[in-house]
Coordinates of C-alpha atoms and ligand atoms in Angstrom, one line a residue:
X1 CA 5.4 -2.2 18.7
X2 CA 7.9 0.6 17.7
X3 CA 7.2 2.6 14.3
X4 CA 10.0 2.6 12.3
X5 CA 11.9 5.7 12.6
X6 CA 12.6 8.1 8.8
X7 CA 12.6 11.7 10.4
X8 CA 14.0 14.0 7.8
X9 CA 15.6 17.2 8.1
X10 CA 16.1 18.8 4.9
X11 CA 15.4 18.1 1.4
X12 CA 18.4 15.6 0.2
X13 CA 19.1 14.0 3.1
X14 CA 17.1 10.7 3.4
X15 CA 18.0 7.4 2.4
X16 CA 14.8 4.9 2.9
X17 CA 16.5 1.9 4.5
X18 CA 13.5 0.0 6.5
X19 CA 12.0 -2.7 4.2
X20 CA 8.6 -1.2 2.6
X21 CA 6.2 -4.4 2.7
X22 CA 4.3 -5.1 5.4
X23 CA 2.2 -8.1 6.6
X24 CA 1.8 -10.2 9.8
X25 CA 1.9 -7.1 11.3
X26 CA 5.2 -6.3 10.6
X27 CA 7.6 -4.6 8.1
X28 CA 8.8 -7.6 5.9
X29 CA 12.5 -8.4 4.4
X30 CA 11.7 -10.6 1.0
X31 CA 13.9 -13.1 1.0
X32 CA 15.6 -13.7 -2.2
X33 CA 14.6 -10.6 -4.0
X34 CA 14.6 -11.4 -8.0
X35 CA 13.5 -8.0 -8.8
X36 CA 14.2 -4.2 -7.7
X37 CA 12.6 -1.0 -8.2
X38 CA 15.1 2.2 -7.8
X39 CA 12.6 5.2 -6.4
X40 CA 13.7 8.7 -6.2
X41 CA 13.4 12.2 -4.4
X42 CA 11.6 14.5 -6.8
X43 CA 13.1 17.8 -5.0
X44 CA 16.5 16.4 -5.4
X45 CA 16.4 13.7 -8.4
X46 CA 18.0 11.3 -5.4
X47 CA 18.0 8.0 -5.6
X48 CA 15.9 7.2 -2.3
X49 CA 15.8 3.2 -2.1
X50 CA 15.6 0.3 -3.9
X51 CA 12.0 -1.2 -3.5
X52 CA 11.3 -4.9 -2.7
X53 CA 9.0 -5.7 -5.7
X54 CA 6.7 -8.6 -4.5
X55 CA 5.7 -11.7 -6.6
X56 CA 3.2 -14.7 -6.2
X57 CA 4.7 -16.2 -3.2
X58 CA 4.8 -13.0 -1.2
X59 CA 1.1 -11.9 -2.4
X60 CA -0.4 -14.7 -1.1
X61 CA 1.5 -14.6 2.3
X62 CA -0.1 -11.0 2.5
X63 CA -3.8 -12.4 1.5
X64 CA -3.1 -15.6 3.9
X65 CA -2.5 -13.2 6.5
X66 CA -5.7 -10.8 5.7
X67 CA -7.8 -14.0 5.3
X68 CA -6.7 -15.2 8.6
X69 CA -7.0 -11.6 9.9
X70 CA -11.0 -11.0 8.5
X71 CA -11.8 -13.6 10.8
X72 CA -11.5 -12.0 14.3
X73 CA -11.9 -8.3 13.1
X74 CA -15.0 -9.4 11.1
X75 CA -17.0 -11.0 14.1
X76 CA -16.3 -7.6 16.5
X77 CA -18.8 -5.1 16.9
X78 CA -18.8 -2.3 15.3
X79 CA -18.3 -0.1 18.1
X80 CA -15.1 -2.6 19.5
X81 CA -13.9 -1.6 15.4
X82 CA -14.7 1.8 16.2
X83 CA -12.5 2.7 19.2
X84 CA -9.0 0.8 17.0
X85 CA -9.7 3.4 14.4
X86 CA -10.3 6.2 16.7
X87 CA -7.1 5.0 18.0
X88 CA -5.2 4.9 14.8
X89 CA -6.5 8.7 14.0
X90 CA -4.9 9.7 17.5
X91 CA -1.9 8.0 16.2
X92 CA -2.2 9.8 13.5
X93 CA -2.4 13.1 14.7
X94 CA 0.7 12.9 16.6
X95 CA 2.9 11.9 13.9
X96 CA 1.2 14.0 11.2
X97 CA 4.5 15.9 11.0
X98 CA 7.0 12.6 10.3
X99 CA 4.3 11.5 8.1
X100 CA 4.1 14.5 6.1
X101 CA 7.7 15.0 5.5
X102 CA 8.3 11.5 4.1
X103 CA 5.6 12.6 1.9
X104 CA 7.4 15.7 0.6
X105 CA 10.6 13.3 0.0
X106 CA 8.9 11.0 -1.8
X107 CA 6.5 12.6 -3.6
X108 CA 7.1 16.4 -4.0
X109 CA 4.5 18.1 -3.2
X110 CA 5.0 21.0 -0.7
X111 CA 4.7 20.3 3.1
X112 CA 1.7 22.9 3.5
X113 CA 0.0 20.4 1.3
X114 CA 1.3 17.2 2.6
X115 CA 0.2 18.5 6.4
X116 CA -3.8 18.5 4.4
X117 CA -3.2 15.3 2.8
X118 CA -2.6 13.6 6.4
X119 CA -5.4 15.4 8.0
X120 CA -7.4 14.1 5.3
X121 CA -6.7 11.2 5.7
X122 CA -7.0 11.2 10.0
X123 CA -10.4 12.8 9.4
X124 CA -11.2 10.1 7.0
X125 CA -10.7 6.8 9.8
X126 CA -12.4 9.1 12.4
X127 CA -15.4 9.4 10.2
X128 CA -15.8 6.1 9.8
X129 CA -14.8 4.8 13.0
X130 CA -18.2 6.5 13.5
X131 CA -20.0 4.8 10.6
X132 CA -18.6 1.7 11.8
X133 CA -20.7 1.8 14.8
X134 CA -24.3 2.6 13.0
X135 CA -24.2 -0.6 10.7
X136 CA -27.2 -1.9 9.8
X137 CA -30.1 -3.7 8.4
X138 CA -33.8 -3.7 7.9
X139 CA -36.8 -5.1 9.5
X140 CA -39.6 -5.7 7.2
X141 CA -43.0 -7.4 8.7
X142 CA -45.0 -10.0 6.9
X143 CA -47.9 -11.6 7.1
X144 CA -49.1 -14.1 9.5
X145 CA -46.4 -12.5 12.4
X146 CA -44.0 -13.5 10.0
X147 CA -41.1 -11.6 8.8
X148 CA -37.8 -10.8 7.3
X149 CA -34.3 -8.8 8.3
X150 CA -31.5 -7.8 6.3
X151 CA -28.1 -8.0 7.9
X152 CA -25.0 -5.7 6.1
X153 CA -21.7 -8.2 5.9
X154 CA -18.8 -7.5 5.0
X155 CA -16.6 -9.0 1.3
X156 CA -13.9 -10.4 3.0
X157 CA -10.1 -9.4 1.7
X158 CA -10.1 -6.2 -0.1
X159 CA -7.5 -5.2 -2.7
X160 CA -6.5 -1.5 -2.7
X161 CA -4.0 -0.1 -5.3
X162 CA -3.4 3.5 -5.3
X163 CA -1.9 6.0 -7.6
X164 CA 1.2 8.3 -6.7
X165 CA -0.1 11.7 -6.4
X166 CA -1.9 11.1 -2.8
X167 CA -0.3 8.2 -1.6
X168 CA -0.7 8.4 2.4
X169 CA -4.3 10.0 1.6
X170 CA -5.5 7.7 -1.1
X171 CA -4.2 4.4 1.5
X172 CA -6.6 5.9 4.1
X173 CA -9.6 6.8 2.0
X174 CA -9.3 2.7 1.1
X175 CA -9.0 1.4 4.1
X176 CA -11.0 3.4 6.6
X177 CA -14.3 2.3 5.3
X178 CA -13.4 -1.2 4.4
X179 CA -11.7 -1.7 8.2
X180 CA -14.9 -0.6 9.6
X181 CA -16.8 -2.5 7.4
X182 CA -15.5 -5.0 8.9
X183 CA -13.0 -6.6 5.9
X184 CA -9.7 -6.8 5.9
X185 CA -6.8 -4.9 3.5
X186 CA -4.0 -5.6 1.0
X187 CA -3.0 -2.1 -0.3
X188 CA -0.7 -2.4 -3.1
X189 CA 1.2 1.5 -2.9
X190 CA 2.2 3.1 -6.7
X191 CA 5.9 1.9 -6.9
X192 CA 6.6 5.6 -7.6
X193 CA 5.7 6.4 -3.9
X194 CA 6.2 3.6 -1.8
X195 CA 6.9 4.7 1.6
X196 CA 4.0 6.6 3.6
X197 CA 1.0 4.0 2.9
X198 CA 3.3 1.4 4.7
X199 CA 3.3 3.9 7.9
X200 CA -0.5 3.7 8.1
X201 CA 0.0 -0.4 8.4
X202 CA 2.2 0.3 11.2
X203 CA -0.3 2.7 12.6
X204 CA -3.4 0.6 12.2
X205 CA -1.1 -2.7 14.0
X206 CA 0.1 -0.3 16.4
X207 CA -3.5 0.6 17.0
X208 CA -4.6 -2.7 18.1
X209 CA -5.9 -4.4 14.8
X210 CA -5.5 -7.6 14.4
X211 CA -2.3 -9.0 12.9
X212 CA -2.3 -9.7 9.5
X213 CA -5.4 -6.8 9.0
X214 CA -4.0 -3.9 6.8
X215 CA -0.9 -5.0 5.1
X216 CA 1.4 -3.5 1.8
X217 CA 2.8 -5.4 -1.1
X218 CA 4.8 -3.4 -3.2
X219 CA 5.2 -3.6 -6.8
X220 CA 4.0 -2.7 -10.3
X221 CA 1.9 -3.8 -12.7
X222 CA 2.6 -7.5 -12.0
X223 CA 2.3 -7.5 -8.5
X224 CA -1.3 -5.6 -9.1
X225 CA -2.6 -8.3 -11.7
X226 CA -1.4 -11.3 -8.8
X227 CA -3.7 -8.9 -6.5
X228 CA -6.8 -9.0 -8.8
X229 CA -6.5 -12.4 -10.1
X230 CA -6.4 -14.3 -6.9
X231 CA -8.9 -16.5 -5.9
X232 CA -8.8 -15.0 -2.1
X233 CA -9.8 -11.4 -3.1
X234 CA -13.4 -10.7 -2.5
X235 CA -13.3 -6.7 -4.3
X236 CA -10.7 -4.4 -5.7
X237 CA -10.6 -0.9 -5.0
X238 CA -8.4 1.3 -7.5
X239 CA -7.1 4.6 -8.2
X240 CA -5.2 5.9 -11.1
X241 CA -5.5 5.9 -15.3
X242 CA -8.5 5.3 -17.2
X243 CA -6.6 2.4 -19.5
X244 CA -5.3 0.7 -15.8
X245 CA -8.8 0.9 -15.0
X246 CA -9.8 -0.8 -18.0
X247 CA -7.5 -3.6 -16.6
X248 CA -8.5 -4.0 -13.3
X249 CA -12.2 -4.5 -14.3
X250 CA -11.4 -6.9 -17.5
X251 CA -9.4 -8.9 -14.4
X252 CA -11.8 -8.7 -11.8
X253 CA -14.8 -9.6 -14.2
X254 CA -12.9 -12.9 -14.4
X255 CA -13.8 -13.9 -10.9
X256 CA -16.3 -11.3 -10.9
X257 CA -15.1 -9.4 -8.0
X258 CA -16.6 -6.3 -6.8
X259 CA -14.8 -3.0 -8.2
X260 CA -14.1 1.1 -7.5
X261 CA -12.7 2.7 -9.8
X262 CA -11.6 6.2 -9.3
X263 CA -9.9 7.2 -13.0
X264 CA -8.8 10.3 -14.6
X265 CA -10.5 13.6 -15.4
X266 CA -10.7 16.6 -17.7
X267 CA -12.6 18.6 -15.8
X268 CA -14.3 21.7 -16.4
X269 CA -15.0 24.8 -14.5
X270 CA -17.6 27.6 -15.7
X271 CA -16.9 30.9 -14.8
X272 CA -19.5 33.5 -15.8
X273 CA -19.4 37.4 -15.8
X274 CA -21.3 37.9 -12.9
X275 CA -19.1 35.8 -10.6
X276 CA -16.5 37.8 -8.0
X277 CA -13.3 37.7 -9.9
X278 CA -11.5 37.6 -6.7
X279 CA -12.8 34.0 -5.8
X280 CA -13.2 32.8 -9.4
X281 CA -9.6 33.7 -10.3
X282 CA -8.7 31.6 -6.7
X283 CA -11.1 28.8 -7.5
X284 CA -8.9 29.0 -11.0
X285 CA -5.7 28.5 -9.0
X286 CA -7.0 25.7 -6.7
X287 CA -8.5 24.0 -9.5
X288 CA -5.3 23.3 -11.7
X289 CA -2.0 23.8 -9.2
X290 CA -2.8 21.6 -6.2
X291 CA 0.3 18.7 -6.4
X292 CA 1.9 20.3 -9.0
X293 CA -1.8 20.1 -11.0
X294 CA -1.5 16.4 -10.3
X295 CA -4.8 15.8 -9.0
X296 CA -7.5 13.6 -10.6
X297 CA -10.5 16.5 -10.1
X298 CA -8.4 19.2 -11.8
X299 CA -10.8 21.7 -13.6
X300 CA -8.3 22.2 -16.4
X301 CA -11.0 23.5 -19.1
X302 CA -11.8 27.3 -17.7
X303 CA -14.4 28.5 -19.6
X304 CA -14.8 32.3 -19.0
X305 CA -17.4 34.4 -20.0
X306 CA -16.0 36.7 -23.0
X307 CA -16.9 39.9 -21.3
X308 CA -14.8 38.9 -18.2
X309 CA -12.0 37.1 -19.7
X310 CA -9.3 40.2 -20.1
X311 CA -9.6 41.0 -16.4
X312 CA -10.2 37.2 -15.5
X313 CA -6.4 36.7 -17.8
X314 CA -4.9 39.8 -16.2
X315 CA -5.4 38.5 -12.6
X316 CA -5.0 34.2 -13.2
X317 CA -1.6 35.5 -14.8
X318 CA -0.3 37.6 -12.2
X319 CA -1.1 35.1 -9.3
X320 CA 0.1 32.2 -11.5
X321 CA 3.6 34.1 -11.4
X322 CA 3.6 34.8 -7.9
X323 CA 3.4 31.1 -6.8
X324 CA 6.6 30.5 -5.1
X325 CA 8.2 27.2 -6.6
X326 CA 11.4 25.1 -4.8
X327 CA 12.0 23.3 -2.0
X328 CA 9.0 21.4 -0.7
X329 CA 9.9 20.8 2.7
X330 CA 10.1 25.1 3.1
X331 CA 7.3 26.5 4.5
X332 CA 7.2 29.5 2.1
X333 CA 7.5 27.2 -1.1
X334 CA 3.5 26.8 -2.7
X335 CA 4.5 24.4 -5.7
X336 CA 7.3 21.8 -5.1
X337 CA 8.4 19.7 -7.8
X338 CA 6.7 16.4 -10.2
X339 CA 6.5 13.3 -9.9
X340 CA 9.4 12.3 -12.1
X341 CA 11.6 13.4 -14.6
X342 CA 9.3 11.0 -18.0
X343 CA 6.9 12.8 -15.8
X344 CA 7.9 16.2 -16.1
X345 CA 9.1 15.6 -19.7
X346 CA 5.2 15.0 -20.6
X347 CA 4.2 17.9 -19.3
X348 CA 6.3 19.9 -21.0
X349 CA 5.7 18.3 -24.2
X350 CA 2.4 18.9 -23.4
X351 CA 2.7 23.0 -23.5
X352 CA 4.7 22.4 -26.4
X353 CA 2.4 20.8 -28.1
X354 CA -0.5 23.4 -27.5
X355 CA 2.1 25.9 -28.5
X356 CA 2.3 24.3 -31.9
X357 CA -1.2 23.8 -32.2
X358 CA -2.0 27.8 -31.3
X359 CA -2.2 28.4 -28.1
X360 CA -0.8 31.4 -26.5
X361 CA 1.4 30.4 -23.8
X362 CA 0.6 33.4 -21.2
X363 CA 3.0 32.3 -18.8
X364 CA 4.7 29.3 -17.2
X365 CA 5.6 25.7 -18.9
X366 CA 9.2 26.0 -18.9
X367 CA 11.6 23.7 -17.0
X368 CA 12.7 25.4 -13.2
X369 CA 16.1 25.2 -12.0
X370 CA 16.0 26.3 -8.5
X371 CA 19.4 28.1 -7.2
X372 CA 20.2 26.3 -4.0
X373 CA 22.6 23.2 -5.8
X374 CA 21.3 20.3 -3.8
X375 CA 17.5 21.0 -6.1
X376 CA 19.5 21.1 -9.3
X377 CA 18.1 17.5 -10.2
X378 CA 14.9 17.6 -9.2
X379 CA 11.8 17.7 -11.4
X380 CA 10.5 21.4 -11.5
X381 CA 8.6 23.6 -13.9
X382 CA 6.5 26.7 -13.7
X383 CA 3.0 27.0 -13.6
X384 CA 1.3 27.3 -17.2
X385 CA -1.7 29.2 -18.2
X386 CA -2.6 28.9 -21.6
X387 CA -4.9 31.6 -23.6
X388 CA -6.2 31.3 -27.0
X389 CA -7.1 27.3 -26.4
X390 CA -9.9 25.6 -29.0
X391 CA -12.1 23.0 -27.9
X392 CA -10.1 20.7 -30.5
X393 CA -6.6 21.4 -28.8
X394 CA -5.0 18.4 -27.6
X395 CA -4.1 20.5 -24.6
X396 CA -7.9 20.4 -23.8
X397 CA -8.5 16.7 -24.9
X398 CA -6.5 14.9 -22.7
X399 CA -5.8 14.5 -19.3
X400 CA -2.4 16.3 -18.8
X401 CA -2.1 15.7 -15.0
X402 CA 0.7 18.6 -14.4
X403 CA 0.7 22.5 -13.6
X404 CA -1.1 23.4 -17.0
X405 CA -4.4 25.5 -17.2
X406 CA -5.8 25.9 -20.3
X407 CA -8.3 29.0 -20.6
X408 CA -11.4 28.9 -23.1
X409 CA -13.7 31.8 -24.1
X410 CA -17.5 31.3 -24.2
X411 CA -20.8 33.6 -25.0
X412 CA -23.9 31.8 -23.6
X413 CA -25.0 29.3 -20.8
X414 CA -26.5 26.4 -23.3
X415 CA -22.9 26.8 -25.6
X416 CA -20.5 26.3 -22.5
X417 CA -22.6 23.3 -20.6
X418 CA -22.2 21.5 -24.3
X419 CA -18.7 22.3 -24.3
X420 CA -18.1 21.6 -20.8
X421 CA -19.7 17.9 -20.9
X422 CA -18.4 17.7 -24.8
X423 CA -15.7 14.7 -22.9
X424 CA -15.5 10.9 -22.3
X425 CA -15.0 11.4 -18.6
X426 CA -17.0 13.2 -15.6
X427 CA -15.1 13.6 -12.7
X428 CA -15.8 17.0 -11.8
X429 CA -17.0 20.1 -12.7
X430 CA -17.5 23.4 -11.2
X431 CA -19.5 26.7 -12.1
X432 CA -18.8 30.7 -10.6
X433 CA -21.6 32.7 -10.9
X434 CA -23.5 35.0 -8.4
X435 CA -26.8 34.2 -9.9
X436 CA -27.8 30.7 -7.3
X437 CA -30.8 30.0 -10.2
X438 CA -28.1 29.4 -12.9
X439 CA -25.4 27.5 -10.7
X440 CA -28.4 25.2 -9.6
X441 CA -29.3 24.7 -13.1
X442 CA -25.9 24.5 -14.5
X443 CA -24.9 22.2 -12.2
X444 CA -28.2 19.7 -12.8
X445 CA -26.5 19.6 -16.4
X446 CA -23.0 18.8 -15.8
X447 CA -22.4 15.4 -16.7
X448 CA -20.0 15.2 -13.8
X449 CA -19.9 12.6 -10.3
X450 CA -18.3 15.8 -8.1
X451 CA -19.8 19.3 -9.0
X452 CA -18.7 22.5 -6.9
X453 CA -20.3 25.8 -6.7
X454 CA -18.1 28.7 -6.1
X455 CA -15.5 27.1 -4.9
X456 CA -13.0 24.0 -6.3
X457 CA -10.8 21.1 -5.2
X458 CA -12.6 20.7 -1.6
X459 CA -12.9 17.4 -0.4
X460 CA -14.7 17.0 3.7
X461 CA -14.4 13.2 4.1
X462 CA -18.4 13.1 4.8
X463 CA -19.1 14.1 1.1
X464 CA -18.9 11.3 -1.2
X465 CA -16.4 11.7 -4.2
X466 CA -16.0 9.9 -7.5
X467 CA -16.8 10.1 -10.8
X468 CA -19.9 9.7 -13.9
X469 CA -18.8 8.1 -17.5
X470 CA -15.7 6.8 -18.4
X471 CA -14.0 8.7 -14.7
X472 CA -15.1 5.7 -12.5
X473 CA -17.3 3.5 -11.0
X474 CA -18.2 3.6 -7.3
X475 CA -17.5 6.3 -4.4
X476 CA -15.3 7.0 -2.2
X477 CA -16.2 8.9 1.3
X478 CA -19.3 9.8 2.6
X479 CA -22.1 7.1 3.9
X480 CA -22.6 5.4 0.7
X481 CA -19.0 3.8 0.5
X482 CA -20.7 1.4 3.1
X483 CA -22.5 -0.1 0.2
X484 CA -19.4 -0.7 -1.8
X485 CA -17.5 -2.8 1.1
X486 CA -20.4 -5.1 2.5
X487 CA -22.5 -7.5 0.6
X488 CA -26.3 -7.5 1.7
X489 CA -27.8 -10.5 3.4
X490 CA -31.7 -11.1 3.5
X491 CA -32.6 -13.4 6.3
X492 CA -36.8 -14.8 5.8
X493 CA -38.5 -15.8 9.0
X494 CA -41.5 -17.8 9.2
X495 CA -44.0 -17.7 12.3
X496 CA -46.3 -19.4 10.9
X497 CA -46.7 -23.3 9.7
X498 CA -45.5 -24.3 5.8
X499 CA -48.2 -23.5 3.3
X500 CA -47.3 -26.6 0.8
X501 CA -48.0 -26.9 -2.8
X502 CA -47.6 -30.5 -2.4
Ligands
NAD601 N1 -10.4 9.6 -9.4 C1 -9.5 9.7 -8.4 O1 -9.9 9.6 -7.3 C2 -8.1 9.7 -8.7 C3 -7.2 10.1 -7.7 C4 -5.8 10.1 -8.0 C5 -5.3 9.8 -9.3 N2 -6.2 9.5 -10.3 C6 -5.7 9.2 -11.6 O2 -4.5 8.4 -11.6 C7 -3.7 8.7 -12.7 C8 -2.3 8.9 -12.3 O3 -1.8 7.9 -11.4 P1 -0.9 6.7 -11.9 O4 0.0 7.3 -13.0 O5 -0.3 6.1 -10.7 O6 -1.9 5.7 -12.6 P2 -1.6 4.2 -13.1 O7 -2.9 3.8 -13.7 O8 -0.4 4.2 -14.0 O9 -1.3 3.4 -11.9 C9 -2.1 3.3 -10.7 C10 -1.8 2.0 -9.9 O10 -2.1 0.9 -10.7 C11 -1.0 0.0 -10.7 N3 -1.1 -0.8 -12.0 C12 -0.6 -0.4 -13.2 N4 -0.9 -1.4 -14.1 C13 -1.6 -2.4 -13.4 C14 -2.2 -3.6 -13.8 N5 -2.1 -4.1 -15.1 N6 -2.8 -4.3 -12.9 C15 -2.9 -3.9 -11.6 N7 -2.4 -2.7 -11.2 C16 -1.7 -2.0 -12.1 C17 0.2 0.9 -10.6 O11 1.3 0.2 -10.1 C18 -0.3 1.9 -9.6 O12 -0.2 1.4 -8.3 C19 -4.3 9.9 -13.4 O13 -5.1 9.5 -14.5 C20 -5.3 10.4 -12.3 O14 -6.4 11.1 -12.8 C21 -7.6 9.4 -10.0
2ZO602 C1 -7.1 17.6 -4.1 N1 -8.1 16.8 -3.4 C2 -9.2 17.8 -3.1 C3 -7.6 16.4 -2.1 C4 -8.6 15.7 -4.1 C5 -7.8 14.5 -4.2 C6 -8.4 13.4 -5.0 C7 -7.5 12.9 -6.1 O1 -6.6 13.3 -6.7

């Protein structure tokens, strides 16, 4: 099978032409399209393609095709599983370039970033390739000889619907552990970055999976309700907003289907006087302008210790300045440009907002026009730290999901973990201290699913990830997804003759 070719060269010079759904093992042409999606080029504001929405007749071709694909892959070992996906990885790796690129173009995020993101998501099928192999149950004796085993099977078609901001990464951190689970995939792509997720389908047929085992419908809303609704779909695994969230589970309950849910976050991070400013101020940076600050675990409440915070403002500032924004295919550029322009327009009204409601705007939240004239429509802005912030600030309420830090003051341990888990969602949280007694205890009272000590933002595939209250349900990576993609079967076996009641 050949992949389809999209190398790029620069910035401004794509044009998506291959069709962007994928099932049967192949990239799929919908006949009589009623309804098209233009998607853009956030470093250029190009139009990119117009993307294939799908409707009821092409979702059930792609479950059909994962039903019909469940059977084979389901009844391999897990070691026969295990060397497709080491496979796939090896794939992978030698395309992590073209696949990175077509990130950039479609998302916007720099290339240095983009090059992680596919690592990540490589590292991700070779761990569990791995797992896939070490499935499985438990022996329990009985009496009388007699005695029972558990066997660890998989759901059957698996729904995944991801959000734009890591949409190679998010596809793989989906799939990997339901594939070697031994289910099969329909992956639904945000229709704001449609076109790397349906490069790992080509990857995972080119691999040696069976047809019809990882496939892409594209669409929006619509397409995902058709997804959770039908009858076919054994568990839904999603990625994006807190109210979408909502959704998915109210739709799922309906056929009560098995859900993930990995939502939004207002995350906080803790910094106290004693920590190094050098890595606190860096654990600052990587916890708000990863993506563009588009990132779910963003620790976008810093609370710093009033004794440090002149020298911890002084530093945050000057580095925030320094981050080279423009061009995200250059390898010099550190922050590339948003999502979208309603995207951008948010963000900004956003910093506005805190403006008017008194915070000081240190530096940053204006729009960015970069000089070179092919960049002149893209969707840029500088990084924005903001002092003087309140606990009531909207700015600190609400998930802004853009290159926005907003800086808090605090006096004691007990008044800045009350702050800190003073929030309807719990993604992450992270604490700088020298003192390992207090980040220990900190930590044990952060009301958060993905807690960092000295550091922020670091994801190893083997460490699972997700979130406490209204941030998700469910994990993703690490051992424990194996108990969110099979369904456990207990098996009783009598030696012994049938003590009757009758
Ligand atoms: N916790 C995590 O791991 C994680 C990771 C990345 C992003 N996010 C969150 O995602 C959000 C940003 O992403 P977004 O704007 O793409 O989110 P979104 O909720 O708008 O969309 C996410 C996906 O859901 C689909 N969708 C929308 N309405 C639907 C419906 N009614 N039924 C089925 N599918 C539907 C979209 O088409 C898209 O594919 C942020 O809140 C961010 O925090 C969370
Ligand atoms: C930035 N990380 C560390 C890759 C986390 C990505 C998870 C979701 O946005």
């Amino acid at each position: 099978m050949r992949l389809a070719a999209l190398r790029c060269a620069s910035s401004g010079t794509v044009d998506v032409k291959v069709p962007l759904n994928f099932w049967c093992g192949d990239r799929v042409k919908i006949k009589d399209v009623s309804t098209t999606e233009p998607v853009y080029e956030p470093a250029t504001g190009r139009v990119l393609c117009e993307l294939e929405l799908c409707g009821s007749l092409e979702v059930n071709q792609a479950v059909q095709a994962a039903q019909s694909a469940y059977q084979a892959w389901s009844r391999m070992s897990g070691m026969e599983r295990a060397h497709i996906m080491i496979e796939a990885a090896r794939i992978i790796e030698n395309r992590r370039e073209d696949i990175a690129e077509i990130e950039v173009v479609n998302n916007g995020k720099s290339i240095t970033e983009a090059r992680m993101d596919v690592d990540s998501a490589r590292l991700c099928i070779e761990y569990y390739a791995g797992v896939a192999s070490t499935l499985a149950g438990q022996h329990i004796q009985l009496p009388g000889g007699s005695f029972a085993y558990t066997r660890r099977e998989p759901l059957g078609v698996c729904v995944g619907i991801g959000a734009w901001n890591y949409p190679f990464q998010i596809a793989a951190w989906k799939s990997a552990p339901a594939l070697a689970c031994g289910n099969s995939m329909v992956f639904k792509p945000s229709p704001v970055t449609p076109v790397t997720a349906v490069m790992l389908a080509e990857i995972y047929a080119k691999a040696g999976t069976p047809e019809g085992l990882f496939n892409i419908v594209q669409g929006g809303q619509e397409t995902g309700s058709l997804l959770c609704h039908h009858p076919d779909v054994a568990k839904v695994s999603f990625t994006g907003s807190v109210p979408t969230g909502k959704k998915i589970m109210e739709m799922c309950s309906k056929g009560v289907k098995q859900v993930t849910l990995e939502l939004g976050g207002k995350s906080p991070l803790l910094i106290f006087e004693d920590s190094d400013l050098g890595n606190a101020v860096k654990g600052a940076l990587m916890a708000n302008f990863l993506s563009q600050g588009q990132v779910c675990s963003n620790g976008t409440r810093v609370f710093v210790q009033r004794q440090m915070l002149p020298e911890f403002l002084e530093e945050v500032v000057r580095r925030t300045k320094d981050i080279e924004i423009g061009d995200p295919l250059l390898e010099s550029t550190r922050m590339g440009a948003l999502v979208s322009r309603p995207h951008l327009d948010r963000v900004l009204g956003y910093v506005e907002q805190a403006r008017k409601e008194g915070a000081k705007v240190l530096c940053g939240g204006e729009p960015f026009v970069p000089l070179d004239p092919k960049l002149r429509g893209g969707y840029y802005m500088t990084p924005c730290v903001l002092g003087d912030c309140t606990d009531d600030m909207t700015c600190v309420k609400e998930e802004i999901f853009g290159p926005v830090m907003s800086v808090l003051s605090f006096e004691t341990e007990e008044e800045a973990l009350l702050r800190a888990n003073n929030s309807a969602l719990g993604l992450a949280a992270g604490v700088f201290t020298s003192d390992v007694k207090r980040a220990h205890r900190v930590v044990e009272h952060l009301k958060a699913g993905s807690c960092f000590i000295n550091n922020y933002n670091i994801t190893p595939v083997e460490v699972p990830f997700g979130g406490f209250k209204m941030s998700g349900i469910g994990r993703e990576n690490g051992q424990v997804t194996v108990e969110h993609y099979t369904q456990m079967k207990t098996v009783f076996v009598e030696m012994g003759d049938v003590d009757s009641l009758f």
